[in-house]
Every structure is written in C-alpha cells, then in structure tokens.
Amino acid sequence: MSFSGNVKEEISKQWNKARHCQIAELAALIYTCGFVTITNTHKYKIKIQTENVAVARKVFTLLRKTFNISVDISVRRNIEKQSVSYMVLVRHHVDAMRILQAIKLDEEQKKRVSPLLIQQPCCKRAFLRGSFLGAGSMSDPNKSYHFEIVCTSEDIAKQIQGLMLDFSMDAKIVLRKKSYVVYLKEGAQIVDILNIIEAHVSLMELENVRILKEMRNTVNRKVNCETANINKTVSAAVKQLEDITYLQDTIGFETLSDGLREVALIRLAHPEATLKELGELLTPPVGKSGVNHRLRKLSDLADKVRQNKEDYYD
C-alpha cells in the first residue's frame, strides 16, 4: 500500500464522539466524493463513490452510527484498468433529506459548506480529515513532499484552504484541468496537517524520513565542502610546485632569499603537506599565513620570470 493509502487507512479508524464532528466529517466526504441525485418524482438520493475500501467503510460507519440508517454498498471492478470502486448509496428519500439537512446542503448552498458546520476547531479538524479521505493524496515522502486535496468547486477549495490557514499552514490553490487543487509542499507543514487530521502513526513515519533525509543532506554538504577544500588545496599545491620547479630550472634557488629558498625546498620535499605542516618544518616554525605569504611571493616571482622571458623572445 502507498504512503497515501496508509494515511487514509489510519484516519479512517479515527472516531469523534461528538455528533457535530461526525456531521462535519461526513459533509466533507459528500462534498469531495459524493453527489446528490433527484428522481423524476423529486426524490433525493445520495451517492458517495471511492476507490479506497477504508474510505467506503468510514462512510458506511458514519451514516449508520450518526443517523442510524441503512445504506447499500456496491462494488465495481474494472478489469482493463485493474481497479475497484465502491459506491455507498442512501436510497430512501427520507434518509437522504435528514442527511442533507444535517450537513446544511441545499440547491443554493451546494457549492459551499455552511460555516455553521466548521465553527469549532474540532469540527475543522474533522472536516479536513474527511476532505483528505474523500479527495486527498500524498506523495511518498522518500521521494518528495506533497499533500493535496482535489476539489471540483473553487468555493470548496477556498474553504479548505481557509481551514488550513486557520491552523497556520500556507496552503496554495492551483487549477489542474477542471479541478481546483489545495496543496502543501513543505515537509514541516505536511507534518502539521497529519497531526491535525490525527494521522499520528503516519506522522512519525514521515518524521523519521525527514530526519534521515536531513542527516543525508548534512553529510553530503560536509563531504562536498571537504572535497572542494581538498581540491582547492591540491590545486594550489600543484601550482606552487610548478612555480618552484620553474624557478629552480631558470634562475636557480641561489638568487632567492633565505626564507624563500627554505620554504621552496620544504615544499619540494613535502608536496602533499598542508600549510600548517610546512610551517612546522621551517626553522624557526612559521604560521600558516607566513608560509602562504612566502609561497605567494615565489609564485609572483615565477610569473615575473615567465613574463620577462616572453618579453625577451618577443
């Protein structure tokens, strides 16, 4: 099962004792993956469709326990796509009307959830949980951080975004084909939303992945930094050896001052030594900056000799 499926499996087992929270969660499911039909005789029916058996089970439980009504469940298999879909159906008009009145859905209000349903923080949490169950998904945190809820209505998307903002999350909305997608991209905020919808086990799994990723990134940064420093040191040492060898072959070390001659001989004898190690080999010992200063003078001198030689031949 995918990480997203694990989250849905976990939160489908969460149960709010307060009836107003149960209604808020059911309302979210109906708004995100349900639809209301009206027969020729003006009878209402409610259908909630999902490809996740845990979500179907949660819808069934909410309807039975919250409203004490009987519902039908049908299963459809698509052999070509190798998928299964579940339909939870409220057939009886009286039962459907009780539900629609409870979630305050009517023809004029069908694209937006009544604010009365999501006034309290507990109801906001329940609504967000139901929204994710109905139309949410998450990427595998080992690959990337992405949490989204797909809405057919811009009004619903903005309401879900507003609920996330109430919990201090910077949710964004993007239009994808004909759907409005509310999404989070930051790992820390996805941890927060999992806590809000009470997916605590999944939250811990995500945190473990984040910690491991951060450790890897830290190690990689240190290795890259050390590699860059080593490359820089090696390149500098190679250039110093080239300059010193050039001076030895052209003007000779006899023309150098005692300090420059000593550091040149030490560098030739210890090509892999650091500046600190070179300084400790000098008599008397010299600090890193002093060694670096002498080596720079040797390089400058080598450049001048090269330039004079070019000018001579020109």
PDB file of N, CA, C and O in Angstrom, residues 241-276:
ATOM      1  N   LEU A 241      54.198  23.895  -6.724  1.00  0.00           N
ATOM      2  CA  LEU A 241      55.294  23.022  -7.165  1.00  0.00           C
ATOM      3  C   LEU A 241      55.764  23.391  -8.565  1.00  0.00           C
ATOM      4  O   LEU A 241      56.969  23.385  -8.858  1.00  0.00           O
ATOM      5  N   GLU A 242      54.791  23.704  -9.446  1.00  0.00           N
ATOM      6  CA  GLU A 242      55.154  24.110 -10.804  1.00  0.00           C
ATOM      7  C   GLU A 242      55.984  25.387 -10.789  1.00  0.00           C
ATOM      8  O   GLU A 242      57.001  25.497 -11.499  1.00  0.00           O
ATOM      9  N   ASP A 243      55.581  26.365  -9.971  1.00  0.00           N
ATOM     10  CA  ASP A 243      56.292  27.644  -9.903  1.00  0.00           C
ATOM     11  C   ASP A 243      57.693  27.468  -9.318  1.00  0.00           C
ATOM     12  O   ASP A 243      58.674  28.050  -9.820  1.00  0.00           O
ATOM     13  N   ILE A 244      57.770  26.666  -8.241  1.00  0.00           N
ATOM     14  CA  ILE A 244      59.070  26.462  -7.591  1.00  0.00           C
ATOM     15  C   ILE A 244      60.024  25.722  -8.530  1.00  0.00           C
ATOM     16  O   ILE A 244      61.204  26.072  -8.651  1.00  0.00           O
ATOM     17  N   THR A 245      59.506  24.677  -9.211  1.00  0.00           N
ATOM     18  CA  THR A 245      60.342  23.927 -10.155  1.00  0.00           C
ATOM     19  C   THR A 245      60.794  24.824 -11.298  1.00  0.00           C
ATOM     20  O   THR A 245      61.951  24.745 -11.764  1.00  0.00           O
ATOM     21  N   TYR A 246      59.921  25.692 -11.755  1.00  0.00           N
ATOM     22  CA  TYR A 246      60.269  26.624 -12.830  1.00  0.00           C
ATOM     23  C   TYR A 246      61.378  27.564 -12.395  1.00  0.00           C
ATOM     24  O   TYR A 246      62.335  27.813 -13.151  1.00  0.00           O
ATOM     25  N   LEU A 247      61.292  28.103 -11.164  1.00  0.00           N
ATOM     26  CA  LEU A 247      62.340  28.988 -10.651  1.00  0.00           C
ATOM     27  C   LEU A 247      63.671  28.248 -10.520  1.00  0.00           C
ATOM     28  O   LEU A 247      64.734  28.792 -10.817  1.00  0.00           O
ATOM     29  N   GLN A 248      63.588  26.991 -10.058  1.00  0.00           N
ATOM     30  CA  GLN A 248      64.807  26.196  -9.894  1.00  0.00           C
ATOM     31  C   GLN A 248      65.497  25.973 -11.251  1.00  0.00           C
ATOM     32  O   GLN A 248      66.734  26.025 -11.348  1.00  0.00           O
ATOM     33  N   ASP A 249      64.697  25.767 -12.291  1.00  0.00           N
ATOM     34  CA  ASP A 249      65.257  25.477 -13.609  1.00  0.00           C
ATOM     35  C   ASP A 249      65.707  26.726 -14.347  1.00  0.00           C
ATOM     36  O   ASP A 249      66.515  26.631 -15.301  1.00  0.00           O
ATOM     37  N   THR A 250      65.206  27.901 -13.966  1.00  0.00           N
ATOM     38  CA  THR A 250      65.526  29.128 -14.701  1.00  0.00           C
ATOM     39  C   THR A 250      66.564  29.982 -13.967  1.00  0.00           C
ATOM     40  O   THR A 250      67.690  30.127 -14.415  1.00  0.00           O
ATOM     41  N   ILE A 251      66.199  30.510 -12.822  1.00  0.00           N
ATOM     42  CA  ILE A 251      67.119  31.423 -12.127  1.00  0.00           C
ATOM     43  C   ILE A 251      67.858  30.749 -10.989  1.00  0.00           C
ATOM     44  O   ILE A 251      68.817  31.313 -10.443  1.00  0.00           O
ATOM     45  N   GLY A 252      67.414  29.550 -10.592  1.00  0.00           N
ATOM     46  CA  GLY A 252      68.071  28.834  -9.507  1.00  0.00           C
ATOM     47  C   GLY A 252      67.689  29.379  -8.142  1.00  0.00           C
ATOM     48  O   GLY A 252      67.238  30.525  -7.999  1.00  0.00           O
ATOM     49  N   PHE A 253      67.861  28.545  -7.122  1.00  0.00           N
ATOM     50  CA  PHE A 253      67.490  28.950  -5.765  1.00  0.00           C
ATOM     51  C   PHE A 253      68.514  29.886  -5.133  1.00  0.00           C
ATOM     52  O   PHE A 253      68.258  30.511  -4.105  1.00  0.00           O
ATOM     53  N   GLU A 254      69.735  29.983  -5.754  1.00  0.00           N
ATOM     54  CA  GLU A 254      70.781  30.805  -5.150  1.00  0.00           C
ATOM     55  C   GLU A 254      70.400  32.273  -5.119  1.00  0.00           C
ATOM     56  O   GLU A 254      70.869  33.025  -4.239  1.00  0.00           O
ATOM     57  N   THR A 255      69.539  32.673  -6.049  1.00  0.00           N
ATOM     58  CA  THR A 255      69.136  34.080  -6.112  1.00  0.00           C
ATOM     59  C   THR A 255      68.024  34.423  -5.124  1.00  0.00           C
ATOM     60  O   THR A 255      67.681  35.595  -4.967  1.00  0.00           O
ATOM     61  N   LEU A 256      67.461  33.390  -4.492  1.00  0.00           N
ATOM     62  CA  LEU A 256      66.347  33.619  -3.567  1.00  0.00           C
ATOM     63  C   LEU A 256      66.858  33.997  -2.182  1.00  0.00           C
ATOM     64  O   LEU A 256      67.986  33.635  -1.797  1.00  0.00           O
ATOM     65  N   SER A 257      66.000  34.699  -1.435  1.00  0.00           N
ATOM     66  CA  SER A 257      66.336  34.995  -0.035  1.00  0.00           C
ATOM     67  C   SER A 257      66.311  33.706   0.757  1.00  0.00           C
ATOM     68  O   SER A 257      65.752  32.692   0.318  1.00  0.00           O
ATOM     69  N   ASP A 258      66.883  33.742   1.960  1.00  0.00           N
ATOM     70  CA  ASP A 258      66.944  32.528   2.786  1.00  0.00           C
ATOM     71  C   ASP A 258      65.546  31.991   3.089  1.00  0.00           C
ATOM     72  O   ASP A 258      65.317  30.776   3.041  1.00  0.00           O
ATOM     73  N   GLY A 259      64.631  32.893   3.410  1.00  0.00           N
ATOM     74  CA  GLY A 259      63.278  32.461   3.768  1.00  0.00           C
ATOM     75  C   GLY A 259      62.555  31.815   2.614  1.00  0.00           C
ATOM     76  O   GLY A 259      61.907  30.767   2.762  1.00  0.00           O
ATOM     77  N   LEU A 260      62.679  32.423   1.395  1.00  0.00           N
ATOM     78  CA  LEU A 260      62.011  31.857   0.227  1.00  0.00           C
ATOM     79  C   LEU A 260      62.668  30.546  -0.196  1.00  0.00           C
ATOM     80  O   LEU A 260      61.981  29.592  -0.599  1.00  0.00           O
ATOM     81  N   ARG A 261      63.998  30.493  -0.136  1.00  0.00           N
ATOM     82  CA  ARG A 261      64.700  29.265  -0.513  1.00  0.00           C
ATOM     83  C   ARG A 261      64.306  28.112   0.414  1.00  0.00           C
ATOM     84  O   ARG A 261      64.085  26.990  -0.028  1.00  0.00           O
ATOM     85  N   GLU A 262      64.209  28.414   1.713  1.00  0.00           N
ATOM     86  CA  GLU A 262      63.878  27.360   2.673  1.00  0.00           C
ATOM     87  C   GLU A 262      62.476  26.806   2.418  1.00  0.00           C
ATOM     88  O   GLU A 262      62.278  25.586   2.389  1.00  0.00           O
ATOM     89  N   VAL A 263      61.498  27.686   2.225  1.00  0.00           N
ATOM     90  CA  VAL A 263      60.122  27.215   2.016  1.00  0.00           C
ATOM     91  C   VAL A 263      59.993  26.505   0.669  1.00  0.00           C
ATOM     92  O   VAL A 263      59.213  25.556   0.520  1.00  0.00           O
ATOM     93  N   ALA A 264      60.804  26.926  -0.339  1.00  0.00           N
ATOM     94  CA  ALA A 264      60.776  26.259  -1.637  1.00  0.00           C
ATOM     95  C   ALA A 264      61.293  24.834  -1.517  1.00  0.00           C
ATOM     96  O   ALA A 264      60.699  23.890  -2.071  1.00  0.00           O
ATOM     97  N   LEU A 265      62.404  24.650  -0.801  1.00  0.00           N
ATOM     98  CA  LEU A 265      62.961  23.313  -0.618  1.00  0.00           C
ATOM     99  C   LEU A 265      62.027  22.417   0.193  1.00  0.00           C
ATOM    100  O   LEU A 265      61.866  21.230  -0.100  1.00  0.00           O
ATOM    101  N   ILE A 266      61.400  22.999   1.216  1.00  0.00           N
ATOM    102  CA  ILE A 266      60.466  22.234   2.043  1.00  0.00           C
ATOM    103  C   ILE A 266      59.259  21.786   1.220  1.00  0.00           C
ATOM    104  O   ILE A 266      58.796  20.642   1.319  1.00  0.00           O
ATOM    105  N   ARG A 267      58.733  22.688   0.382  1.00  0.00           N
ATOM    106  CA  ARG A 267      57.578  22.340  -0.443  1.00  0.00           C
ATOM    107  C   ARG A 267      57.927  21.236  -1.446  1.00  0.00           C
ATOM    108  O   ARG A 267      57.148  20.301  -1.656  1.00  0.00           O
ATOM    109  N   LEU A 268      59.105  21.305  -2.038  1.00  0.00           N
ATOM    110  CA  LEU A 268      59.525  20.258  -2.972  1.00  0.00           C
ATOM    111  C   LEU A 268      59.684  18.919  -2.273  1.00  0.00           C
ATOM    112  O   LEU A 268      59.354  17.866  -2.838  1.00  0.00           O
ATOM    113  N   ALA A 269      60.146  18.962  -1.029  1.00  0.00           N
ATOM    114  CA  ALA A 269      60.356  17.720  -0.276  1.00  0.00           C
ATOM    115  C   ALA A 269      59.056  17.142   0.254  1.00  0.00           C
ATOM    116  O   ALA A 269      58.954  15.932   0.489  1.00  0.00           O
ATOM    117  N   HIS A 270      58.059  17.997   0.463  1.00  0.00           N
ATOM    118  CA  HIS A 270      56.779  17.553   1.031  1.00  0.00           C
ATOM    119  C   HIS A 270      55.626  18.104   0.185  1.00  0.00           C
ATOM    120  O   HIS A 270      54.914  19.024   0.601  1.00  0.00           O
ATOM    121  N   PRO A 271      55.430  17.559  -1.003  1.00  0.00           N
ATOM    122  CA  PRO A 271      54.408  18.103  -1.918  1.00  0.00           C
ATOM    123  C   PRO A 271      52.974  17.977  -1.412  1.00  0.00           C
ATOM    124  O   PRO A 271      52.101  18.735  -1.842  1.00  0.00           O
ATOM    125  N   GLU A 272      52.705  17.036  -0.509  1.00  0.00           N
ATOM    126  CA  GLU A 272      51.341  16.821  -0.041  1.00  0.00           C
ATOM    127  C   GLU A 272      51.069  17.487   1.301  1.00  0.00           C
ATOM    128  O   GLU A 272      49.954  17.376   1.830  1.00  0.00           O
ATOM    129  N   ALA A 273      52.053  18.161   1.876  1.00  0.00           N
ATOM    130  CA  ALA A 273      51.904  18.763   3.205  1.00  0.00           C
ATOM    131  C   ALA A 273      50.986  19.982   3.148  1.00  0.00           C
ATOM    132  O   ALA A 273      50.919  20.696   2.142  1.00  0.00           O
ATOM    133  N   THR A 274      50.248  20.216   4.237  1.00  0.00           N
ATOM    134  CA  THR A 274      49.416  21.418   4.359  1.00  0.00           C
ATOM    135  C   THR A 274      50.283  22.607   4.739  1.00  0.00           C
ATOM    136  O   THR A 274      51.466  22.452   5.091  1.00  0.00           O
ATOM    137  N   LEU A 275      49.714  23.794   4.674  1.00  0.00           N
ATOM    138  CA  LEU A 275      50.456  24.998   5.048  1.00  0.00           C
ATOM    139  C   LEU A 275      50.924  24.930   6.503  1.00  0.00           C
ATOM    140  O   LEU A 275      52.046  25.334   6.837  1.00  0.00           O
ATOM    141  N   LYS A 276      50.070  24.399   7.355  1.00  0.00           N
ATOM    142  CA  LYS A 276      50.422  24.275   8.771  1.00  0.00           C
ATOM    143  C   LYS A 276      51.601  23.332   8.953  1.00  0.00           C
ATOM    144  O   LYS A 276      52.544  23.619   9.706  1.00  0.00           O
TER     145      LYS A 276
END
